[in-house]
Tab-separated table of C-alpha atoms in Angstrom:
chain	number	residue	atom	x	y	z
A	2	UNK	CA	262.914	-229.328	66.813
A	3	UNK	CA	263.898	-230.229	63.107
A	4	UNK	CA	261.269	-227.605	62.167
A	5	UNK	CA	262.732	-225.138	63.936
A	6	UNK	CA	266.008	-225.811	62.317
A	7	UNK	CA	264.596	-225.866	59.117
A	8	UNK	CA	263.155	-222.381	59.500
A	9	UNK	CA	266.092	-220.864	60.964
A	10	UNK	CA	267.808	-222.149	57.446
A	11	UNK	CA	265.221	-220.836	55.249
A	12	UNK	CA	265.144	-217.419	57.240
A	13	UNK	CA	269.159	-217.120	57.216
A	14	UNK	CA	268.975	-218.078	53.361
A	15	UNK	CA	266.137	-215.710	52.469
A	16	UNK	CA	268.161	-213.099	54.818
A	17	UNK	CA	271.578	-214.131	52.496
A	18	UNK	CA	269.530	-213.567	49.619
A	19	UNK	CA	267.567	-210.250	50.582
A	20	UNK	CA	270.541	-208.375	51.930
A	21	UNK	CA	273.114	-209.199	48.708
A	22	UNK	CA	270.610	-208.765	45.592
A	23	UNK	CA	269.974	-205.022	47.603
A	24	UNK	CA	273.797	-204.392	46.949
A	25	UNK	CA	274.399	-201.234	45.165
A	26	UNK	CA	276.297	-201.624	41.790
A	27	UNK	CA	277.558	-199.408	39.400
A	28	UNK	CA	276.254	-197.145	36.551
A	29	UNK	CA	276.161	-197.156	32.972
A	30	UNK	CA	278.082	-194.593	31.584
A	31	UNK	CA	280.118	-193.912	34.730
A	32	UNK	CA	284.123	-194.498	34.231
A	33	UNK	CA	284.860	-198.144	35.024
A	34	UNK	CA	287.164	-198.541	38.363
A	35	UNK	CA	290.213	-198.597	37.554
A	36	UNK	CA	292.729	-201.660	38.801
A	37	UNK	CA	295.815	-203.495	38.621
A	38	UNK	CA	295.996	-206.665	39.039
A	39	UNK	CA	298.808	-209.671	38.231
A	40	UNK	CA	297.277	-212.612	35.741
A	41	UNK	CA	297.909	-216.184	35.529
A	42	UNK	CA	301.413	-215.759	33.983
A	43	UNK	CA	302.735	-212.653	36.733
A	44	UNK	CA	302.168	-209.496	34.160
A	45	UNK	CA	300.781	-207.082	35.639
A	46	UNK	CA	297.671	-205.938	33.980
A	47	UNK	CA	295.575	-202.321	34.454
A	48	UNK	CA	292.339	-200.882	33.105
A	49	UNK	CA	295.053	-198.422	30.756
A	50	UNK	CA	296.001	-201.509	28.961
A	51	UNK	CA	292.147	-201.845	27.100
A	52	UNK	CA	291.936	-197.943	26.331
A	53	UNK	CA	290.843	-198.208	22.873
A	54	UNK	CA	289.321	-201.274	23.207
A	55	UNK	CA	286.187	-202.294	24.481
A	56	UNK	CA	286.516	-205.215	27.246
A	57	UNK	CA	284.791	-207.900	28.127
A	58	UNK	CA	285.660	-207.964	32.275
A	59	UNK	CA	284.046	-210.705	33.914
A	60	UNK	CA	283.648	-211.689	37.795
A	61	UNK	CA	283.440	-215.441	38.531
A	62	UNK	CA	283.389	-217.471	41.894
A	63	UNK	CA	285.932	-220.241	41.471
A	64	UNK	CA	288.511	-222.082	38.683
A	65	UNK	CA	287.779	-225.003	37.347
A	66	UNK	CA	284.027	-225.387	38.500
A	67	UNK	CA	281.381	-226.036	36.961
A	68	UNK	CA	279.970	-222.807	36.380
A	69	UNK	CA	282.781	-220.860	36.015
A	70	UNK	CA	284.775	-223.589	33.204
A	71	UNK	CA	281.291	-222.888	31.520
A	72	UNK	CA	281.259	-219.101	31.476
A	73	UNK	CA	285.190	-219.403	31.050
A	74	UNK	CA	284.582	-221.809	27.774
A	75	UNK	CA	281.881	-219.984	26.725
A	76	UNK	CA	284.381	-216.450	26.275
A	77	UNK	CA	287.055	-219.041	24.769
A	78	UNK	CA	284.404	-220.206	22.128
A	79	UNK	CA	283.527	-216.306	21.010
A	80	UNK	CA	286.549	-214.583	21.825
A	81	UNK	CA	287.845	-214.689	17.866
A	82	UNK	CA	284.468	-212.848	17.497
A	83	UNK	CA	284.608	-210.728	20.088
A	84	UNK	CA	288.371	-209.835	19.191
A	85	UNK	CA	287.199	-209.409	15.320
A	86	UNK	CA	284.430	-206.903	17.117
A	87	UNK	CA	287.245	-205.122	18.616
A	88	UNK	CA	287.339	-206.118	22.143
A	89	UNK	CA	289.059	-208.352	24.735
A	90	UNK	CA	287.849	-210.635	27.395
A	91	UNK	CA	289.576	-210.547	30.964
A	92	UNK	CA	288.396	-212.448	33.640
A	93	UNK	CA	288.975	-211.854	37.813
A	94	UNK	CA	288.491	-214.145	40.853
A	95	UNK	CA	289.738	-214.201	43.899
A	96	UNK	CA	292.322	-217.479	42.876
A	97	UNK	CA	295.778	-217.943	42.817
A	98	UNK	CA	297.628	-217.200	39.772
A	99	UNK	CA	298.759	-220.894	39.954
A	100	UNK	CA	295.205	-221.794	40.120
A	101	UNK	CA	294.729	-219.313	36.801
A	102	UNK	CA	297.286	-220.971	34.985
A	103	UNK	CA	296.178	-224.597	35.516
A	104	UNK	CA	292.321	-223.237	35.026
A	105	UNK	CA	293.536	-221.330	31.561
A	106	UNK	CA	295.589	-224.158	30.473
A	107	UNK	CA	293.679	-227.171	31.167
A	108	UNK	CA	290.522	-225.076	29.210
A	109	UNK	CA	292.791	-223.331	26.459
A	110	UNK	CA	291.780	-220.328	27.359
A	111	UNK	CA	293.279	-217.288	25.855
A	112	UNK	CA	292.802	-214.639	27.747
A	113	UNK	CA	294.132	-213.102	31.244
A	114	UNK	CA	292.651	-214.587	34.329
A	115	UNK	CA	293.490	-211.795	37.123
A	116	UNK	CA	294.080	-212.603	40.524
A	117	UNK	CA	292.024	-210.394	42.997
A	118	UNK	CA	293.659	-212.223	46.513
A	119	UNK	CA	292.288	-209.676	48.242
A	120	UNK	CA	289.060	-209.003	46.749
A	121	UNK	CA	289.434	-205.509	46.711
A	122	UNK	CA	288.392	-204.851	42.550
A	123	UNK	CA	285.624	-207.453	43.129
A	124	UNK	CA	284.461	-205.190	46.358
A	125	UNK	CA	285.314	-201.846	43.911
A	126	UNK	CA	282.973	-203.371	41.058
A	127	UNK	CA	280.317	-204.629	43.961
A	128	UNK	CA	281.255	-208.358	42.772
A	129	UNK	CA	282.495	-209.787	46.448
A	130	UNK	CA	280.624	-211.719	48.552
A	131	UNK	CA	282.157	-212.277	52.012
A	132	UNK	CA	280.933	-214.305	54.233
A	133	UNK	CA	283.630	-214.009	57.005
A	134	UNK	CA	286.489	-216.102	56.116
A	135	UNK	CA	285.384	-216.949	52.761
A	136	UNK	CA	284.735	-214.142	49.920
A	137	UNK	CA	284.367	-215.105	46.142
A	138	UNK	CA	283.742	-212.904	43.201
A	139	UNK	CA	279.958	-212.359	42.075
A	140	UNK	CA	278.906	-213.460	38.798
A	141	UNK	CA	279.293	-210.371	37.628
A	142	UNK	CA	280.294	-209.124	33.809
A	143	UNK	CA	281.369	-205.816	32.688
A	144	UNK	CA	281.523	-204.280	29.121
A	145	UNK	CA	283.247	-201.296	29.173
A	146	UNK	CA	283.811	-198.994	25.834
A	147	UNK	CA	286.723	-197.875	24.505
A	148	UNK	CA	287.020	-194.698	26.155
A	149	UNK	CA	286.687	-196.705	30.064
A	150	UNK	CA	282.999	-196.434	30.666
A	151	UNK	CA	280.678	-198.943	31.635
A	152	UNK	CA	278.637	-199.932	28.716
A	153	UNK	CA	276.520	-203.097	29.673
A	154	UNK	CA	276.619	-204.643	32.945
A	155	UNK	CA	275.232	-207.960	33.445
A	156	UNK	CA	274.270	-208.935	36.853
A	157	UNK	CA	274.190	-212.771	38.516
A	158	UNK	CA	274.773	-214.025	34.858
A	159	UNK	CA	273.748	-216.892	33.377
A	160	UNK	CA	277.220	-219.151	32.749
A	161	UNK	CA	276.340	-220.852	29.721
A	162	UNK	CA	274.963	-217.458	27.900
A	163	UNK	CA	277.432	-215.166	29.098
A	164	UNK	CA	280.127	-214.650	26.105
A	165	UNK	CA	276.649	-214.633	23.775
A	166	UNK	CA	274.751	-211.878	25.491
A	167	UNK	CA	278.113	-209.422	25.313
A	168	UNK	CA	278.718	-210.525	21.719
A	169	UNK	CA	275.443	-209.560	20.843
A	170	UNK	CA	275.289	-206.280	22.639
A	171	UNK	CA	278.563	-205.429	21.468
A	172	UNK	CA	277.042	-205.413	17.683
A	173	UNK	CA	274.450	-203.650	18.897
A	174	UNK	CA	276.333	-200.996	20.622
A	175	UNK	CA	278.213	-200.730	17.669
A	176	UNK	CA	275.471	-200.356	15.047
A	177	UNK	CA	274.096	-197.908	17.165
A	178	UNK	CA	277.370	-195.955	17.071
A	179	UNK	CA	278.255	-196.262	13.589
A	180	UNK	CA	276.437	-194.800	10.745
């Protein structure tokens, strides 16, 4: 009987597993979705506001875990870089904004945390994973240029390497463009 229970587990696991890493995503070069979501403070922030920019727009499951205050820490640690590269770092989960603003404040972090409550950007940038009443955000990061189209995307990230990897493409997308 335990057997059977066991299998049942692995085959619902393996089934988990099969059916989200054959989700479709998005394209490079294709116009990131647009959204508008409120941050940790209440302003309102859209896609517009980074147009000229490139961004930095990361999915994570949940504040103040540890995973995500990795990732999270990992942005705060290179976003002076990453700012002096000529980009911003936004981050989305499906959180409260007063879970945002005790996340960003208890890690310093500097940069909007945008609350998704419904999960409908995470489901737009084929970040959500909804598993009847509970949905987080993928790991899931986006650079997108400064004219709003998807760049780099980075899929089921690795927390600790995150903010690296899109430094380092961003100098190398930026070599490449500039003579």
């Amino acid at each position: 009987m335990q057997w059977l229970i066991v299998l049942l587990f692995i085959s619902a696991a393996l089934g988990f597993w099969f059916f989200y890493r054959q989700q479709k995503s998005l394209s490079l070069h294709q116009a990131a979705p647009d959204f508008s979501l409120a941050d940790q403070a209440g302003k309102t922030r859209t896609l517009e506001d980074f147009r000229g920019k490139w961004l930095a727009l990361y999915f994570y499951p949940k504040d103040d875990t540890p995973g995500c205050t990795k990732q999270a820490c990992g942005f705060r640690d290179e976003l002076q870089e990453l700012v002096d590269l000529g980009a911003q770092v936004v981050g989305i989960s499906v959180d409260s904004s007063d879970s945002h603003a005790h996340f960003a404040e208890k890690f310093q972090l500097q940069f909007p945390l945008l609350v998704d409550a419904t999960g409908e950007v995470a489901r737009t940038y084929h970040s959500l994973i909804h598993l009847g009443i509970i949905k987080f955000a993928r790991r899931n990061t986006f650079l997108i240029d400064p004219q709003g189209k998807i760049a780099r995307i980075y899929h089921s990230v690795n927390a600790a390497h995150n903010a690296g990897e899109v430094k380092n493409d961003l100098k190398m997308l930026q070599n490449k463009v500039t003579p």
